[in-house]
Amino acid sequence: MAGHDYAGSGTYFVTLCLHGRQPLFGELHHGTMRRNGVGEKVASCWRDLTNRFTGIMLDTFVVMPDHFHGIIHLGRGEPCVRPAKIRVESEREPFTYPTPKCTAMADGIHPTSVKGEHKVRPYGTADGSLGRIVQAFKSITTLSYIDGVRRNGWPGFEDRLWQRNYWERIIRSEAELHVVRSYILENPRRASAD
């Protein structure tokens, strides 16, 4: 969003897609996601972000075969919405999340780049910003994946692991946070039904 401070306090729903939508992280089986070694590594890298960045809290997330959804709370003060302290039970009602128009993904989420001007920043991405955290996550998972290809025989990937950029949405209320948590938790079941 133009003018929004992505280094300040806030709660965000992020989606990252694999380049070419390659299903490298596992498979869907009867409405559940079965992560393979790669998918487990991605989940571990996400959880480890709290050791790398101060002032962040991670919330509900899901590693899907060809994409990732997660909620992240940024800021040193109290977040505007509360992070989950326990696993959130999902609702069984169908839900379509409003997204910008672009190339549709299989689960109804649409990847777009971060809003705002796309200029080269003379000093790079701000430390602790959402963009910096996503850059680190993509970099760490890519390096881990390359290591897994060499050591564990994981399948290679073409060109790059992740699509360029990511999709994000600012979560502004407890009600919206609950809806997004449910959406994330229900993602494997919905994707299996497609």
Short mmCIF file of C-alpha atoms in Angstrom, two decimals:
data_model
loop_
_atom_site.label_atom_id
_atom_site.label_comp_id
_atom_site.label_asym_id
_atom_site.label_seq_id
_atom_site.Cartn_x
_atom_site.Cartn_y
_atom_site.Cartn_z
CA MET A 1 0.00 0.00 0.00
CA ALA A 2 1.45 3.35 -1.00
CA GLY A 3 2.67 5.29 2.01
CA HIS A 4 2.50 2.36 4.44
CA ASP A 5 5.55 1.85 6.66
CA TYR A 6 6.38 -1.84 6.21
CA ALA A 7 9.15 -1.50 8.82
CA GLY A 8 6.71 -0.29 11.49
CA SER A 9 4.31 -2.25 13.64
CA GLY A 10 1.71 -4.23 11.74
CA THR A 11 0.23 -7.64 11.07
CA TYR A 12 0.51 -9.11 7.58
CA PHE A 13 -0.80 -12.06 5.60
CA VAL A 14 1.89 -13.10 3.11
CA THR A 15 1.84 -15.53 0.20
CA LEU A 16 4.92 -16.72 -1.66
CA CYS A 17 4.76 -19.00 -4.72
CA LEU A 18 7.32 -21.34 -6.16
CA HIS A 19 8.69 -20.37 -9.55
CA GLY A 20 6.69 -22.20 -12.21
CA ARG A 21 4.38 -23.47 -9.45
CA GLN A 22 6.53 -26.60 -9.14
CA PRO A 23 5.07 -28.87 -6.40
CA LEU A 24 8.35 -29.33 -4.51
CA PHE A 25 7.22 -29.11 -0.86
CA GLY A 26 5.05 -32.21 -0.57
CA GLU A 27 1.62 -33.39 -1.63
CA LEU A 28 -2.02 -33.07 -0.73
CA HIS A 29 -3.68 -36.23 0.54
CA HIS A 30 -7.39 -36.33 1.45
CA GLY A 31 -7.51 -32.70 2.53
CA THR A 32 -4.22 -32.61 4.41
CA MET A 33 -0.78 -31.44 3.42
CA ARG A 34 1.96 -34.06 3.66
CA ARG A 35 5.21 -32.12 3.70
CA ASN A 36 8.28 -33.86 2.37
CA GLY A 37 11.81 -33.09 3.61
CA VAL A 38 11.84 -29.88 1.60
CA GLY A 39 8.50 -28.75 3.03
CA GLU A 40 9.71 -29.53 6.56
CA LYS A 41 12.83 -27.45 5.94
CA VAL A 42 10.70 -24.52 4.70
CA ALA A 43 8.56 -24.73 7.86
CA SER A 44 11.69 -24.82 10.01
CA CYS A 45 13.17 -21.80 8.21
CA TRP A 46 9.93 -19.86 8.79
CA ARG A 47 9.96 -20.66 12.52
CA ASP A 48 13.64 -19.68 12.77
CA LEU A 49 12.93 -16.14 11.53
CA THR A 50 12.22 -15.14 15.15
CA ASN A 51 15.86 -15.95 15.96
CA ARG A 52 17.09 -13.80 13.10
CA PHE A 53 14.85 -10.73 13.51
CA THR A 54 13.91 -8.95 16.72
CA GLY A 55 10.42 -7.62 17.21
CA ILE A 56 8.57 -10.20 15.11
CA MET A 57 6.02 -12.83 16.07
CA LEU A 58 4.91 -15.60 13.74
CA ASP A 59 1.36 -16.82 13.64
CA THR A 60 -0.56 -19.41 11.63
CA PHE A 61 1.14 -20.66 8.46
CA VAL A 62 0.91 -23.47 5.94
CA VAL A 63 3.45 -24.93 3.53
CA MET A 64 1.58 -26.11 0.43
CA PRO A 65 3.06 -28.17 -2.45
CA ASP A 66 3.81 -25.07 -4.54
CA HIS A 67 3.28 -22.06 -2.28
CA PHE A 68 3.38 -20.75 1.27
CA HIS A 69 0.92 -18.72 3.37
CA GLY A 70 1.78 -17.14 6.71
CA ILE A 71 0.88 -14.41 9.16
CA ILE A 72 3.59 -12.26 10.66
CA HIS A 73 3.35 -9.58 13.35
CA LEU A 74 5.99 -6.82 13.20
CA GLY A 75 6.84 -4.22 15.79
CA ARG A 76 8.32 -3.74 19.17
CA GLY A 77 5.08 -2.72 20.86
CA GLU A 78 1.77 -4.48 21.16
CA PRO A 79 0.47 -5.57 17.75
CA CYS A 80 -2.85 -4.11 16.62
CA VAL A 81 -4.14 -7.69 16.57
CA ARG A 82 -3.08 -10.50 18.89
CA PRO A 83 -0.86 -13.35 17.67
CA ALA A 84 -2.21 -16.87 18.12
CA LYS A 85 -1.05 -18.49 21.35
CA ILE A 86 -2.57 -21.86 20.45
CA ARG A 87 -3.54 -23.59 17.23
CA VAL A 88 -6.64 -21.92 15.86
CA GLU A 89 -9.52 -24.22 15.00
CA SER A 90 -10.66 -23.62 11.46
CA GLU A 91 -14.19 -23.05 10.32
CA ARG A 92 -15.65 -25.35 7.68
CA GLU A 93 -17.42 -22.61 5.73
CA PRO A 94 -16.15 -21.86 2.22
CA PHE A 95 -14.33 -18.55 2.06
CA THR A 96 -13.09 -16.49 -0.84
CA TYR A 97 -10.47 -13.95 0.16
CA PRO A 98 -10.66 -10.65 -1.75
CA THR A 99 -7.51 -10.22 -3.83
CA PRO A 100 -6.30 -7.99 -6.63
CA LYS A 101 -6.86 -9.06 -10.23
CA CYS A 102 -3.88 -10.81 -11.78
CA THR A 103 -2.89 -14.35 -12.70
CA ALA A 104 -5.05 -16.65 -10.58
CA MET A 105 -3.49 -19.36 -8.46
CA ALA A 106 -5.14 -22.73 -7.95
CA ASP A 107 -6.41 -21.86 -4.47
CA GLY A 108 -7.90 -18.48 -5.35
CA ILE A 109 -5.04 -16.35 -4.02
CA HIS A 110 -3.40 -14.05 -6.52
CA PRO A 111 0.32 -13.28 -6.31
CA THR A 112 1.28 -9.69 -6.88
CA SER A 113 4.28 -7.66 -6.04
CA VAL A 114 4.35 -5.47 -2.98
CA LYS A 115 2.39 -2.30 -3.58
CA GLY A 116 4.14 1.02 -4.04
CA GLU A 117 6.83 2.35 -6.29
CA HIS A 118 9.27 -0.13 -7.79
CA LYS A 119 12.50 1.80 -7.71
CA VAL A 120 15.96 0.66 -6.85
CA ARG A 121 16.57 1.68 -3.26
CA PRO A 122 20.00 3.23 -2.81
CA TYR A 123 20.45 1.68 0.63
CA GLY A 124 18.61 -1.61 0.17
CA THR A 125 15.55 -2.86 2.01
CA ALA A 126 15.09 -1.49 5.53
CA ASP A 127 16.26 -3.82 8.30
CA GLY A 128 13.34 -5.46 10.08
CA SER A 129 10.85 -4.49 7.38
CA LEU A 130 8.41 -6.99 5.96
CA GLY A 131 10.30 -6.90 2.66
CA ARG A 132 13.62 -7.65 4.39
CA ILE A 133 12.11 -10.54 6.34
CA VAL A 134 10.59 -12.07 3.19
CA GLN A 135 13.91 -11.59 1.34
CA ALA A 136 15.73 -13.41 4.14
CA PHE A 137 13.17 -16.24 4.19
CA LYS A 138 13.42 -16.73 0.43
CA SER A 139 17.22 -16.59 0.52
CA ILE A 140 17.57 -19.00 3.45
CA THR A 141 15.11 -21.50 1.99
CA THR A 142 16.76 -21.31 -1.44
CA LEU A 143 20.23 -21.94 0.01
CA SER A 144 18.86 -24.79 2.14
CA TYR A 145 17.17 -26.26 -0.91
CA ILE A 146 20.36 -26.10 -2.99
CA ASP A 147 22.17 -27.86 -0.13
CA GLY A 148 19.41 -30.50 -0.06
CA VAL A 149 19.79 -31.08 -3.80
CA ARG A 150 23.50 -31.75 -3.28
CA ARG A 151 23.29 -33.77 -0.06
CA ASN A 152 19.85 -35.40 -0.14
CA GLY A 153 19.08 -35.76 -3.83
CA TRP A 154 16.12 -33.38 -3.74
CA PRO A 155 14.88 -32.59 -7.25
CA GLY A 156 16.47 -29.55 -8.84
CA PHE A 157 14.56 -26.45 -9.75
CA GLU A 158 14.60 -24.39 -12.91
CA ASP A 159 16.03 -20.85 -12.84
CA ARG A 160 15.05 -19.96 -9.26
CA LEU A 161 13.10 -21.50 -6.39
CA TRP A 162 10.61 -18.70 -5.64
CA GLN A 163 8.64 -16.40 -7.89
CA ARG A 164 9.81 -12.81 -7.84
CA ASN A 165 8.14 -10.68 -5.17
CA TYR A 166 5.28 -11.84 -2.96
CA TRP A 167 1.70 -10.98 -2.10
CA GLU A 168 0.85 -9.28 1.18
CA ARG A 169 -2.23 -7.93 2.88
CA ILE A 170 -2.33 -5.75 5.98
CA ILE A 171 -4.53 -7.32 8.67
CA ARG A 172 -6.33 -4.51 10.49
CA SER A 173 -8.64 -6.19 13.01
CA GLU A 174 -9.12 -9.26 15.21
CA ALA A 175 -12.05 -10.32 13.02
CA GLU A 176 -9.93 -10.15 9.86
CA LEU A 177 -7.12 -12.02 11.63
CA HIS A 178 -9.55 -14.82 12.52
CA VAL A 179 -10.77 -15.05 8.92
CA VAL A 180 -7.21 -15.19 7.56
CA ARG A 181 -6.18 -17.84 10.11
CA SER A 182 -9.15 -19.96 9.06
CA TYR A 183 -8.30 -19.43 5.40
CA ILE A 184 -4.72 -20.61 5.96
CA LEU A 185 -5.73 -23.66 8.01
CA GLU A 186 -8.39 -24.67 5.49
CA ASN A 187 -6.09 -24.23 2.48
CA PRO A 188 -5.09 -27.93 2.17
CA ARG A 189 -8.72 -29.10 2.33
CA ARG A 190 -9.88 -26.52 -0.22
CA ALA A 191 -6.97 -27.26 -2.57
CA SER A 192 -7.71 -31.01 -2.36
CA ALA A 193 -11.32 -30.35 -3.38
CA ASP A 194 -10.21 -28.56 -6.59
#
